[in-house]
PDB file of C-alpha atoms in Angstrom:
ATOM      1  CA  MET M   1     -13.313 -10.111  42.128  1.00 52.00           C
ATOM      2  CA  GLU M   2     -12.511 -11.932  38.905  1.00 56.00           C
ATOM      3  CA  GLU M   3      -8.789 -12.280  38.381  1.00 61.00           C
ATOM      4  CA  GLN M   4      -7.569 -10.205  35.449  1.00 57.00           C
ATOM      5  CA  LYS M   5      -6.195 -12.297  32.593  1.00 62.00           C
ATOM      6  CA  PHE M   6      -2.567 -11.732  31.658  1.00 55.00           C
ATOM      7  CA  TYR M   7      -1.403 -12.306  28.120  1.00 56.00           C
ATOM      8  CA  PRO M   8       2.380 -12.755  27.892  1.00 58.00           C
ATOM      9  CA  SER M   9       4.185 -10.460  25.511  1.00 62.00           C
ATOM     10  CA  ASP M  10       7.713  -9.383  24.703  1.00 59.00           C
ATOM     11  CA  ARG M  11       6.559  -5.873  25.580  1.00 62.00           C
ATOM     12  CA  SER M  12       7.182  -6.637  29.251  1.00 61.00           C
ATOM     13  CA  GLN M  13      10.786  -7.794  28.852  1.00 63.00           C
ATOM     14  CA  PRO M  14      12.908  -4.762  27.848  1.00 62.00           C
ATOM     15  CA  ALA M  15      13.465  -1.726  30.074  1.00 63.00           C
ATOM     16  CA  ILE M  16      10.450   0.583  30.029  1.00 59.00           C
ATOM     17  CA  GLY M  17      12.311   3.879  30.186  1.00 60.00           C
ATOM     18  CA  ILE M  18      12.077   6.633  32.754  1.00 61.00           C
ATOM     19  CA  VAL M  19       8.341   7.319  32.833  1.00 62.00           C
ATOM     20  CA  SER M  20       6.468   5.612  30.000  1.00 64.00           C
ATOM     21  CA  ASP M  21       7.160   2.464  28.023  1.00 67.00           C
ATOM     22  CA  GLU M  22       8.981   4.095  25.133  1.00 69.00           C
ATOM     23  CA  LEU M  23      11.503   1.250  24.988  1.00 68.00           C
ATOM     24  CA  SER M  24       9.235  -1.684  25.706  1.00 68.00           C
ATOM     25  CA  ARG M  25       8.809  -3.077  22.205  1.00 71.00           C
ATOM     26  CA  GLY M  26      12.528  -3.340  21.562  1.00 77.00           C
ATOM     27  CA  ILE M  27      14.683  -1.720  18.909  1.00 85.00           C
ATOM     28  CA  ASN M  28      13.865  -1.817  15.200  1.00 92.00           C
ATOM     29  CA  PRO M  29      17.293  -1.972  13.548  1.00 94.00           C
ATOM     30  CA  PHE M  30      15.792  -0.810  10.248  1.00 97.00           C
ATOM     31  CA  GLY M  31      14.787   2.380  12.051  1.00 94.00           C
ATOM     32  CA  LEU M  32      18.475   3.245  12.337  1.00 95.00           C
ATOM     33  CA  ILE M  33      18.772   3.811   8.592  1.00 97.00           C
ATOM     34  CA  GLU M  34      16.878   5.782   5.957  1.00 97.00           C
ATOM     35  CA  SER M  35      14.381   3.465   4.301  1.00 98.00           C
ATOM     36  CA  ALA M  36      11.728   5.610   2.559  1.00 98.00           C
ATOM     37  CA  GLY M  37      11.665   8.764   0.503  1.00 98.00           C
ATOM     38  CA  VAL M  38       9.829  11.914   1.537  1.00 98.00           C
ATOM     39  CA  ALA M  39       9.065  14.583  -1.053  1.00 98.00           C
ATOM     40  CA  ASP M  40       6.889  17.632  -1.560  1.00 98.00           C
ATOM     41  CA  VAL M  41       4.590  18.163  -4.514  1.00 98.00           C
ATOM     42  CA  THR M  42       6.849  21.074  -5.567  1.00 98.00           C
ATOM     43  CA  ASP M  43       9.942  18.825  -5.829  1.00 98.00           C
ATOM     44  CA  SER M  44      11.230  17.877  -9.247  1.00 98.00           C
ATOM     45  CA  ILE M  45       9.954  14.702 -10.849  1.00 98.00           C
ATOM     46  CA  GLU M  46      13.544  13.512 -11.199  1.00 98.00           C
ATOM     47  CA  SER M  47      14.203  13.792  -7.461  1.00 98.00           C
ATOM     48  CA  ILE M  48      10.963  11.995  -6.561  1.00 98.00           C
ATOM     49  CA  ALA M  49      11.713   9.198  -9.033  1.00 98.00           C
ATOM     50  CA  ALA M  50      15.245   8.885  -7.646  1.00 98.00           C
ATOM     51  CA  LYS M  51      13.861   8.367  -4.145  1.00 98.00           C
ATOM     52  CA  PHE M  52      11.514   5.683  -5.419  1.00 98.00           C
ATOM     53  CA  ASP M  53      14.386   3.994  -7.246  1.00 98.00           C
ATOM     54  CA  ARG M  54      16.413   4.011  -4.032  1.00 98.00           C
ATOM     55  CA  PHE M  55      13.760   2.798  -1.594  1.00 98.00           C
ATOM     56  CA  GLY M  56      10.773   1.429  -3.544  1.00 98.00           C
ATOM     57  CA  LEU M  57       8.650   3.806  -1.477  1.00 98.00           C
ATOM     58  CA  VAL M  58       8.148   7.564  -1.438  1.00 98.00           C
ATOM     59  CA  LYS M  59       5.597   9.803   0.236  1.00 98.00           C
ATOM     60  CA  VAL M  60       4.674  12.930  -1.697  1.00 98.00           C
ATOM     61  CA  ARG M  61       3.150  15.668   0.434  1.00 98.00           C
ATOM     62  CA  ARG M  62       0.335  18.017  -0.609  1.00 98.00           C
ATOM     63  CA  VAL M  63      -0.574  16.399  -3.934  1.00 98.00           C
ATOM     64  CA  TYR M  64      -4.165  17.429  -3.208  1.00 98.00           C
ATOM     65  CA  SER M  65      -5.403  20.650  -1.679  1.00 97.00           C
ATOM     66  CA  PRO M  66      -7.536  20.367   1.478  1.00 97.00           C
ATOM     67  CA  GLU M  67     -10.633  21.059  -0.624  1.00 97.00           C
ATOM     68  CA  THR M  68      -9.812  18.367  -3.191  1.00 98.00           C
ATOM     69  CA  SER M  69      -8.940  15.926  -0.435  1.00 98.00           C
ATOM     70  CA  ARG M  70     -12.314  16.544   1.207  1.00 97.00           C
ATOM     71  CA  GLU M  71     -14.001  15.925  -2.149  1.00 98.00           C
ATOM     72  CA  LEU M  72     -12.174  12.588  -2.457  1.00 98.00           C
ATOM     73  CA  THR M  73     -13.342  11.699   1.048  1.00 98.00           C
ATOM     74  CA  GLU M  74     -16.944  12.377   0.047  1.00 98.00           C
ATOM     75  CA  HIS M  75     -16.528  10.242  -3.079  1.00 98.00           C
ATOM     76  CA  CYS M  76     -15.141   7.384  -0.948  1.00 97.00           C
ATOM     77  CA  ILE M  77     -18.001   7.729   1.535  1.00 97.00           C
ATOM     78  CA  LYS M  78     -20.591   7.638  -1.220  1.00 97.00           C
ATOM     79  CA  PHE M  79     -18.898   4.770  -3.053  1.00 97.00           C
ATOM     80  CA  SER M  80     -18.446   2.627   0.055  1.00 96.00           C
ATOM     81  CA  GLY M  81     -21.761   3.558   1.665  1.00 96.00           C
ATOM     82  CA  LEU M  82     -19.942   3.972   4.978  1.00 95.00           C
ATOM     83  CA  GLN M  83     -20.227   7.235   6.891  1.00 96.00           C
ATOM     84  CA  PRO M  84     -17.551   8.199   9.456  1.00 95.00           C
ATOM     85  CA  MET M  85     -19.884   7.288  12.330  1.00 95.00           C
ATOM     86  CA  ASP M  86     -20.309   3.826  10.798  1.00 94.00           C
ATOM     87  CA  PHE M  87     -16.826   3.035  12.055  1.00 93.00           C
ATOM     88  CA  ASN M  88     -18.401   1.895  15.335  1.00 91.00           C
ATOM     89  CA  LYS M  89     -20.558  -0.589  13.415  1.00 89.00           C
ATOM     90  CA  ALA M  90     -17.532  -1.843  11.494  1.00 87.00           C
ATOM     91  CA  LYS M  91     -15.618  -2.334  14.736  1.00 85.00           C
ATOM     92  CA  THR M  92     -18.413  -4.401  16.274  1.00 86.00           C
ATOM     93  CA  LYS M  93     -18.930  -6.318  12.984  1.00 83.00           C
ATOM     94  CA  LYS M  94     -22.454  -4.953  12.509  1.00 86.00           C
ATOM     95  CA  GLU M  95     -21.172  -3.555   9.216  1.00 85.00           C
ATOM     96  CA  LYS M  96     -18.301  -4.728   7.039  1.00 86.00           C
ATOM     97  CA  GLY M  97     -15.464  -2.367   6.350  1.00 88.00           C
ATOM     98  CA  GLY M  98     -15.271  -1.426   2.695  1.00 90.00           C
ATOM     99  CA  LEU M  99     -12.563  -2.690   0.346  1.00 90.00           C
ATOM    100  CA  GLY M 100     -12.389  -2.951  -3.423  1.00 92.00           C
ATOM    101  CA  GLY M 101     -15.162  -2.111  -5.831  1.00 93.00           C
ATOM    102  CA  ALA M 102     -13.121  -1.063  -8.911  1.00 95.00           C
ATOM    103  CA  PRO M 103     -14.123   2.600  -8.445  1.00 97.00           C
ATOM    104  CA  VAL M 104     -12.751   3.880 -11.767  1.00 97.00           C
ATOM    105  CA  PHE M 105     -14.982   1.405 -13.631  1.00 95.00           C
ATOM    106  CA  ASN M 106     -18.038   2.379 -11.629  1.00 95.00           C
ATOM    107  CA  ASP M 107     -17.848   6.148 -11.235  1.00 96.00           C
ATOM    108  CA  PRO M 108     -15.968   8.672 -13.409  1.00 97.00           C
ATOM    109  CA  VAL M 109     -15.524  10.998 -10.410  1.00 98.00           C
ATOM    110  CA  PHE M 110     -12.436   8.910  -9.562  1.00 98.00           C
ATOM    111  CA  TRP M 111     -10.796   9.357 -12.962  1.00 98.00           C
ATOM    112  CA  PRO M 112      -9.093  12.723 -12.241  1.00 98.00           C
ATOM    113  CA  TYR M 113      -7.395  11.192  -9.190  1.00 98.00           C
ATOM    114  CA  ALA M 114      -6.020   8.227 -11.131  1.00 98.00           C
ATOM    115  CA  ALA M 115      -4.867  10.664 -13.836  1.00 98.00           C
ATOM    116  CA  ASN M 116      -3.632  13.443 -11.516  1.00 98.00           C
ATOM    117  CA  LYS M 117      -1.001  15.426 -13.430  1.00 98.00           C
ATOM    118  CA  LYS M 118       1.723  15.124 -10.803  1.00 98.00           C
ATOM    119  CA  ILE M 119       1.078  11.426 -10.306  1.00 98.00           C
ATOM    120  CA  LYS M 120       1.091  10.879 -14.061  1.00 98.00           C
ATOM    121  CA  GLU M 121       4.483  12.597 -14.370  1.00 98.00           C
ATOM    122  CA  ILE M 122       5.943  10.463 -11.579  1.00 98.00           C
ATOM    123  CA  VAL M 123       4.492   7.212 -12.927  1.00 98.00           C
ATOM    124  CA  VAL M 124       5.732   7.936 -16.456  1.00 98.00           C
ATOM    125  CA  ALA M 125       9.188   8.716 -15.052  1.00 98.00           C
ATOM    126  CA  LEU M 126       9.175   5.341 -13.298  1.00 98.00           C
ATOM    127  CA  LEU M 127       7.538   3.163 -15.965  1.00 98.00           C
ATOM    128  CA  GLY M 128       7.920   4.991 -19.250  1.00 98.00           C
ATOM    129  CA  GLN M 129       5.296   6.671 -21.407  1.00 97.00           C
ATOM    130  CA  ASN M 130       3.726   3.396 -22.534  1.00 98.00           C
ATOM    131  CA  CYS M 131       2.032   2.590 -19.216  1.00 98.00           C
ATOM    132  CA  PHE M 132      -1.502   2.301 -17.880  1.00 98.00           C
ATOM    133  CA  GLU M 133      -3.555   2.164 -14.687  1.00 97.00           C
ATOM    134  CA  PHE M 134      -5.133  -1.243 -14.226  1.00 96.00           C
ATOM    135  CA  ARG M 135      -6.368  -1.837 -10.699  1.00 95.00           C
ATOM    136  CA  SER M 136      -8.111   0.557  -8.325  1.00 97.00           C
ATOM    137  CA  PHE M 137     -10.024   0.197  -5.095  1.00 96.00           C
ATOM    138  CA  VAL M 138     -11.473   2.196  -2.239  1.00 97.00           C
ATOM    139  CA  ALA M 139     -10.816   1.328   1.398  1.00 96.00           C
ATOM    140  CA  ALA M 140     -13.206   2.511   4.102  1.00 96.00           C
ATOM    141  CA  HIS M 141     -12.864   1.601   7.785  1.00 95.00           C
ATOM    142  CA  TYR M 142     -10.609  -1.229   6.644  1.00 93.00           C
ATOM    143  CA  SER M 143      -7.032  -2.132   7.475  1.00 91.00           C
ATOM    144  CA  ALA M 144      -4.951  -4.938   5.962  1.00 92.00           C
ATOM    145  CA  ARG M 145      -3.054  -5.618   9.164  1.00 91.00           C
ATOM    146  CA  GLY M 146      -1.031  -8.656   8.116  1.00 94.00           C
ATOM    147  CA  LEU M 147       2.232  -8.144   6.250  1.00 97.00           C
ATOM    148  CA  HIS M 148       1.849  -9.182   2.631  1.00 97.00           C
ATOM    149  CA  ARG M 149       2.920  -8.538  -0.938  1.00 97.00           C
ATOM    150  CA  GLU M 150       0.591  -7.683  -3.799  1.00 96.00           C
ATOM    151  CA  PHE M 151       0.660  -9.827  -6.950  1.00 96.00           C
ATOM    152  CA  ASN M 152       2.566 -12.460  -4.973  1.00 93.00           C
ATOM    153  CA  LYS M 153       2.146 -15.110  -7.700  1.00 93.00           C
ATOM    154  CA  LEU M 154       4.008 -12.743  -9.984  1.00 95.00           C
ATOM    155  CA  VAL M 155       6.648 -11.217  -7.718  1.00 97.00           C
ATOM    156  CA  GLU M 156       7.468 -14.494  -5.940  1.00 96.00           C
ATOM    157  CA  ASP M 157       7.895 -16.397  -9.210  1.00 96.00           C
ATOM    158  CA  ASP M 158      11.648 -16.735  -9.752  1.00 96.00           C
ATOM    159  CA  SER M 159      11.146 -16.954 -13.527  1.00 96.00           C
ATOM    160  CA  SER M 160       9.254 -13.657 -13.692  1.00 96.00           C
ATOM    161  CA  PRO M 161      10.945 -10.354 -14.581  1.00 96.00           C
ATOM    162  CA  TYR M 162       8.952  -8.962 -11.627  1.00 97.00           C
ATOM    163  CA  SER M 163      10.535 -11.452  -9.186  1.00 98.00           C
ATOM    164  CA  VAL M 164      11.782 -10.022  -5.888  1.00 98.00           C
ATOM    165  CA  LYS M 165      14.887 -12.176  -6.297  1.00 97.00           C
ATOM    166  CA  LYS M 166      16.124 -10.094  -9.211  1.00 96.00           C
ATOM    167  CA  PRO M 167      13.485  -7.605 -10.357  1.00 97.00           C
ATOM    168  CA  GLU M 168      13.853  -6.323 -13.892  1.00 97.00           C
ATOM    169  CA  LYS M 169      10.373  -4.752 -14.017  1.00 97.00           C
ATOM    170  CA  ARG M 170       8.077  -3.229 -11.428  1.00 98.00           C
ATOM    171  CA  ILE M 171       4.512  -2.257 -10.712  1.00 98.00           C
ATOM    172  CA  VAL M 172       3.735   1.106  -9.099  1.00 98.00           C
ATOM    173  CA  ARG M 173       0.935   1.573  -6.585  1.00 98.00           C
ATOM    174  CA  VAL M 174      -0.392   4.923  -5.376  1.00 98.00           C
ATOM    175  CA  GLN M 175      -2.396   5.332  -2.178  1.00 98.00           C
ATOM    176  CA  HIS M 176      -4.361   8.578  -2.175  1.00 98.00           C
ATOM    177  CA  TYR M 177      -4.973   9.420   1.489  1.00 98.00           C
ATOM    178  CA  CYS M 178      -7.931  11.512   2.558  1.00 96.00           C
ATOM    179  CA  GLY M 179     -10.497  11.292   5.342  1.00 92.00           C
ATOM    180  CA  ILE M 180     -10.136  12.951   8.706  1.00 91.00           C
ATOM    181  CA  SER M 181      -6.590  11.967   9.535  1.00 91.00           C
ATOM    182  CA  GLY M 182      -4.942  10.345   6.501  1.00 95.00           C
ATOM    183  CA  GLY M 183      -3.266   7.090   7.422  1.00 95.00           C
ATOM    184  CA  ALA M 184      -0.064   5.125   7.913  1.00 96.00           C
ATOM    185  CA  PHE M 185       1.670   2.605   5.673  1.00 98.00           C
ATOM    186  CA  GLY M 186       3.776  -0.109   7.313  1.00 98.00           C
ATOM    187  CA  TYR M 187       6.592  -1.762   5.369  1.00 98.00           C
ATOM    188  CA  ILE M 188       9.662  -3.957   5.657  1.00 98.00           C
ATOM    189  CA  PRO M 189      12.433  -1.871   4.094  1.00 98.00           C
ATOM    190  CA  PHE M 190      13.932  -3.008   0.800  1.00 98.00           C
ATOM    191  CA  SER M 191      11.921  -6.258   0.760  1.00 98.00           C
ATOM    192  CA  HIS M 192      10.783  -5.535  -2.820  1.00 98.00           C
ATOM    193  CA  ASP M 193      14.317  -6.393  -3.992  1.00 98.00           C
ATOM    194  CA  GLU M 194      16.012  -9.159  -2.050  1.00 97.00           C
ATOM    195  CA  ARG M 195      19.429  -8.109  -3.279  1.00 97.00           C
ATOM    196  CA  LEU M 196      18.963  -4.732  -1.603  1.00 98.00           C
ATOM    197  CA  PHE M 197      17.424  -6.379   1.442  1.00 98.00           C
ATOM    198  CA  ALA M 198      20.474  -8.617   1.881  1.00 98.00           C
ATOM    199  CA  VAL M 199      22.804  -5.620   1.806  1.00 98.00           C
ATOM    200  CA  GLN M 200      20.756  -3.468   4.168  1.00 98.00           C
ATOM    201  CA  SER M 201      19.845  -6.252   6.621  1.00 97.00           C
ATOM    202  CA  LYS M 202      23.542  -7.131   6.951  1.00 97.00           C
ATOM    203  CA  ARG M 203      24.244  -3.449   7.557  1.00 97.00           C
ATOM    204  CA  VAL M 204      21.820  -3.294  10.508  1.00 96.00           C
ATOM    205  CA  GLY M 205      22.453  -6.794  11.842  1.00 96.00           C
ATOM    206  CA  PHE M 206      19.152  -8.448  10.877  1.00 96.00           C
ATOM    207  CA  LYS M 207      19.810 -12.123  10.198  1.00 95.00           C
ATOM    208  CA  ARG M 208      16.543 -13.503   8.807  1.00 96.00           C
ATOM    209  CA  GLU M 209      15.245 -13.880   5.251  1.00 96.00           C
ATOM    210  CA  THR M 210      12.222 -11.942   3.989  1.00 96.00           C
ATOM    211  CA  GLU M 211      10.065 -15.096   4.116  1.00 95.00           C
ATOM    212  CA  TRP M 212      10.098 -14.778   7.918  1.00 96.00           C
ATOM    213  CA  PHE M 213       7.686 -11.836   7.630  1.00 97.00           C
ATOM    214  CA  ASP M 214       5.179 -13.803   5.567  1.00 95.00           C
ATOM    215  CA  ARG M 215       4.064 -15.533   8.795  1.00 94.00           C
ATOM    216  CA  HIS M 216       2.524 -12.335  10.132  1.00 94.00           C
ATOM    217  CA  ARG M 217      -1.060 -12.895   8.973  1.00 92.00           C
ATOM    218  CA  ASP M 218      -1.206 -16.404  10.459  1.00 93.00           C
ATOM    219  CA  ILE M 219       0.400 -15.193  13.668  1.00 92.00           C
ATOM    220  CA  LEU M 220      -2.229 -12.456  14.067  1.00 90.00           C
ATOM    221  CA  THR M 221      -4.966 -15.061  13.603  1.00 89.00           C
ATOM    222  CA  ASN M 222      -3.390 -17.268  16.250  1.00 88.00           C
ATOM    223  CA  ALA M 223      -2.932 -14.310  18.610  1.00 85.00           C
ATOM    224  CA  ARG M 224      -6.674 -13.665  18.527  1.00 81.00           C
ATOM    225  CA  THR M 225      -7.411 -17.242  19.526  1.00 85.00           C
ATOM    226  CA  ASP M 226      -4.433 -18.036  21.783  1.00 84.00           C
ATOM    227  CA  LYS M 227      -4.253 -14.581  23.414  1.00 83.00           C
ATOM    228  CA  ASN M 228      -0.475 -14.673  23.152  1.00 83.00           C
ATOM    229  CA  PHE M 229       1.147 -11.742  21.361  1.00 84.00           C
ATOM    230  CA  VAL M 230       4.818 -12.667  21.725  1.00 85.00           C
ATOM    231  CA  ASP M 231       5.308 -13.714  18.082  1.00 89.00           C
ATOM    232  CA  ALA M 232       3.220 -10.825  16.748  1.00 89.00           C
ATOM    233  CA  ASP M 233       5.216  -8.276  18.731  1.00 87.00           C
ATOM    234  CA  GLU M 234       8.496  -9.804  17.620  1.00 90.00           C
ATOM    235  CA  ILE M 235       7.613  -9.378  13.940  1.00 93.00           C
ATOM    236  CA  GLU M 236       5.894  -6.012  14.288  1.00 93.00           C
ATOM    237  CA  ARG M 237       8.857  -4.268  15.851  1.00 92.00           C
ATOM    238  CA  TYR M 238      10.655  -4.573  12.508  1.00 96.00           C
ATOM    239  CA  ILE M 239       7.900  -2.725  10.622  1.00 97.00           C
ATOM    240  CA  CYS M 240       8.743   0.840   9.598  1.00 98.00           C
ATOM    241  CA  TRP M 241       5.981   3.393   9.058  1.00 97.00           C
ATOM    242  CA  SER M 242       5.307   6.142   6.562  1.00 98.00           C
ATOM    243  CA  HIS M 243       2.630   8.549   7.826  1.00 97.00           C
ATOM    244  CA  ALA M 244       0.412  10.463   5.401  1.00 98.00           C
ATOM    245  CA  ASP M 245      -1.783  13.477   6.039  1.00 97.00           C
ATOM    246  CA  PRO M 246      -4.990  13.999   4.031  1.00 98.00           C
ATOM    247  CA  GLY M 247      -3.901  15.125   0.569  1.00 98.00           C
ATOM    248  CA  ASP M 248      -0.627  13.177   0.643  1.00 98.00           C
ATOM    249  CA  VAL M 249       0.041  10.121  -1.490  1.00 98.00           C
ATOM    250  CA  ILE M 250       2.315   7.184  -0.805  1.00 98.00           C
ATOM    251  CA  ILE M 251       3.820   5.634  -3.924  1.00 98.00           C
ATOM    252  CA  SER M 252       5.167   2.126  -3.440  1.00 98.00           C
ATOM    253  CA  ASN M 253       6.397  -0.944  -5.209  1.00 98.00           C
ATOM    254  CA  PRO M 254       3.690  -3.437  -4.184  1.00 98.00           C
ATOM    255  CA  ALA M 255       6.284  -6.228  -4.019  1.00 98.00           C
ATOM    256  CA  ILE M 256       7.465  -4.730  -0.729  1.00 98.00           C
ATOM    257  CA  PHE M 257       6.137  -6.468   2.382  1.00 98.00           C
ATOM    258  CA  HIS M 258       3.579  -4.005   3.723  1.00 98.00           C
ATOM    259  CA  CYS M 259       0.582  -3.605   6.011  1.00 96.00           C
ATOM    260  CA  ASP M 260      -1.849  -1.015   7.353  1.00 95.00           C
ATOM    261  CA  GLU M 261      -2.087   0.408  10.841  1.00 93.00           C
ATOM    262  CA  TYR M 262      -4.320  -0.470  13.770  1.00 89.00           C
ATOM    263  CA  LEU M 263      -7.585   1.359  13.217  1.00 90.00           C
ATOM    264  CA  THR M 264      -8.757   3.587  16.045  1.00 90.00           C
ATOM    265  CA  GLY M 265     -11.144   5.714  13.990  1.00 92.00           C
ATOM    266  CA  PRO M 266     -12.570   6.298  10.489  1.00 94.00           C
ATOM    267  CA  ARG M 267     -10.201   5.998   7.554  1.00 94.00           C
ATOM    268  CA  TYR M 268     -10.661   6.363   3.801  1.00 96.00           C
ATOM    269  CA  PHE M 269      -8.291   6.156   0.852  1.00 97.00           C
ATOM    270  CA  LEU M 270      -8.197   5.399  -2.864  1.00 98.00           C
ATOM    271  CA  VAL M 271      -5.612   3.113  -4.459  1.00 98.00           C
ATOM    272  CA  SER M 272      -4.580   3.147  -8.116  1.00 98.00           C
ATOM    273  CA  THR M 273      -2.047   0.753  -9.645  1.00 98.00           C
ATOM    274  CA  TYR M 274       0.104   1.225 -12.749  1.00 98.00           C
ATOM    275  CA  ALA M 275       2.326  -0.909 -14.974  1.00 98.00           C
ATOM    276  CA  ALA M 276       4.335  -0.591 -18.155  1.00 98.00           C
ATOM    277  CA  SER M 277       2.556  -2.255 -21.035  1.00 97.00           C
ATOM    278  CA  ASP M 278       3.854  -5.749 -21.739  1.00 95.00           C
ATOM    279  CA  GLU M 279       2.374  -9.211 -22.210  1.00 94.00           C
ATOM    280  CA  THR M 280       2.245  -9.936 -18.481  1.00 93.00           C
ATOM    281  CA  SER M 281       0.692  -6.657 -17.433  1.00 95.00           C
ATOM    282  CA  LEU M 282      -1.830  -6.712 -20.280  1.00 94.00           C
ATOM    283  CA  ASN M 283      -3.030 -10.114 -19.124  1.00 91.00           C
ATOM    284  CA  LEU M 284      -3.622  -8.626 -15.677  1.00 88.00           C
ATOM    285  CA  ALA M 285      -5.414  -5.584 -17.061  1.00 90.00           C
ATOM    286  CA  LYS M 286      -7.555  -6.652 -19.983  1.00 84.00           C
ATOM    287  CA  GLY M 287      -9.682  -9.081 -17.992  1.00 81.00           C
ATOM    288  CA  ASN M 288     -10.713  -6.371 -15.535  1.00 78.00           C
ATOM    289  CA  ALA M 289     -11.576  -4.000 -18.352  1.00 78.00           C
ATOM    290  CA  LYS M 290     -13.786  -6.649 -19.989  1.00 80.00           C
ATOM    291  CA  LEU M 291     -15.926  -6.831 -16.860  1.00 83.00           C
ATOM    292  CA  PHE M 292     -16.949  -3.214 -17.460  1.00 86.00           C
ATOM    293  CA  PRO M 293     -16.961  -2.975 -21.277  1.00 84.00           C
ATOM    294  CA  ASP M 294     -18.722   0.358 -21.776  1.00 87.00           C
ATOM    295  CA  VAL M 295     -17.105   2.319 -18.954  1.00 92.00           C
ATOM    296  CA  GLY M 296     -13.791   0.532 -19.500  1.00 91.00           C
ATOM    297  CA  VAL M 297     -13.501   1.801 -23.065  1.00 92.00           C
ATOM    298  CA  LYS M 298     -14.319   5.350 -22.003  1.00 95.00           C
ATOM    299  CA  TYR M 299     -11.912   5.150 -19.063  1.00 96.00           C
ATOM    300  CA  TYR M 300      -8.948   3.954 -21.077  1.00 96.00           C
ATOM    301  CA  LYS M 301      -9.602   6.469 -23.837  1.00 96.00           C
ATOM    302  CA  TYR M 302      -9.632   9.167 -21.157  1.00 97.00           C
ATOM    303  CA  MET M 303      -6.422   7.845 -19.578  1.00 97.00           C
ATOM    304  CA  SER M 304      -4.737   7.679 -22.971  1.00 96.00           C
ATOM    305  CA  GLU M 305      -5.632  11.325 -23.544  1.00 97.00           C
ATOM    306  CA  GLN M 306      -4.121  12.173 -20.150  1.00 97.00           C
ATOM    307  CA  GLY M 307      -0.738  10.730 -21.171  1.00 97.00           C
ATOM    308  CA  PHE M 308      -0.926   7.081 -20.087  1.00 98.00           C
ATOM    309  CA  GLU M 309      -0.225   5.877 -23.599  1.00 97.00           C
ATOM    310  CA  GLY M 310      -0.276   2.167 -22.740  1.00 97.00           C
ATOM    311  CA  SER M 311      -4.030   2.487 -22.198  1.00 96.00           C
ATOM    312  CA  ALA M 312      -4.470   2.106 -25.947  1.00 95.00           C
ATOM    313  CA  ASP M 313      -2.833  -1.329 -25.728  1.00 95.00           C
ATOM    314  CA  ILE M 314      -5.623  -2.512 -23.404  1.00 94.00           C
ATOM    315  CA  LEU M 315      -8.232  -1.274 -25.848  1.00 92.00           C
ATOM    316  CA  ARG M 316      -6.474  -3.054 -28.718  1.00 91.00           C
ATOM    317  CA  ALA M 317      -6.108  -6.256 -26.681  1.00 88.00           C
ATOM    318  CA  ASN M 318      -9.857  -6.252 -26.086  1.00 79.00           C
ATOM    319  CA  GLY M 319     -10.630  -5.418 -29.697  1.00 77.00           C
ATOM    320  CA  ASP M 320     -12.046  -1.986 -28.899  1.00 67.00           C
ATOM    321  CA  ILE M 321      -9.759  -0.137 -31.309  1.00 58.00           C
ATOM    322  CA  GLY M 322      -7.810  -1.245 -34.362  1.00 46.00           C
TER     323      GLY M 322
END
C-alpha cells in the first residue's frame, strides 16, 4: 500500500479539544474584540454609518428580499455564463470562474442594485452627496483567497489622502450577496487605518505590522507547490469573517486587508464601488466610462437622477455635458 503523504501544519500542534479539533488552528486574538458592524436594513442610516466609521466594515442584513436576491442571482448567471452546476467545471479548471466584466456598463439590469435606495442613503452618509459609483464587477464561482487591498497604489501611497497611514478620504465598496448560500468576507480588523490598527493590535497583543499579511498570496502559491501549510495557517488564523446570507450586503473600506472564503460550492455576487468626487477619484472613473461611451452616459445620468450627484462630474470630465 502506498504510504500516505503527510504535510506538516501548525494545525497539529495545539490541543485538539475534547472530541473534535475546535482548538487546533490556535487563537485569533482579534476574535476577542468587536471588529465589524452588523446592522439590519430597518436600522437608521446614522447608526449604520457610525458602525462603518468605527470599523471600516459593516454587514447590512435583508437589503434585498428573497425574490429580488434570486433575480440578482439570475442576472449574475446570465452575465457570467456560468450555471450553478458549472462549479464542478470551474473546480477542475475546465471552465474559468467569472470575475469582472463591468456589468453596469454592459447591462442596465444591474443599475437598480448599484442605485438601491438604502445603499444610496448609506453611501451618501459616508461620502457626501457629491459622490458616484465607478467600478462594478460580477463574481461567479470565484474566490480571491489571498489577503489584499484594493487600489493599493493609492492607499499605500504615503502622500495620498487615501493612504492607510493617515487616511483623510475613503472609498466605499458594496458586495451584494446572492446565490444559493451568500458568502463570507475575510478581513484583518482595522487594517484600513494603521493608526487604529496600532491601537487595537496592542490591545490584543498582536506584535506585527500590517505588511506581514501582504505575504499571504505568495504563501498560498508556495503551499500549492511545496505542500507545506505552516505559514498559510499561521497567517489565516488572524483573519476574521463576516458571513452574509443571500440578500445581505457587506459594505467595506477596500483599503482593509481582505479575502474571500474557500469555495465548496457555487457562489455569485455583485460588487459596486463608490467615491466622493475629487481629482483623484475622477481620474479613476472617467477612463472606465470612456470605454463604454453610449451606455456610460446613460448610466451616469441615471445615477445622478437617483441621488449620486457626483455622477455629473464624470459626464463633465468626459465632455458629455456642459
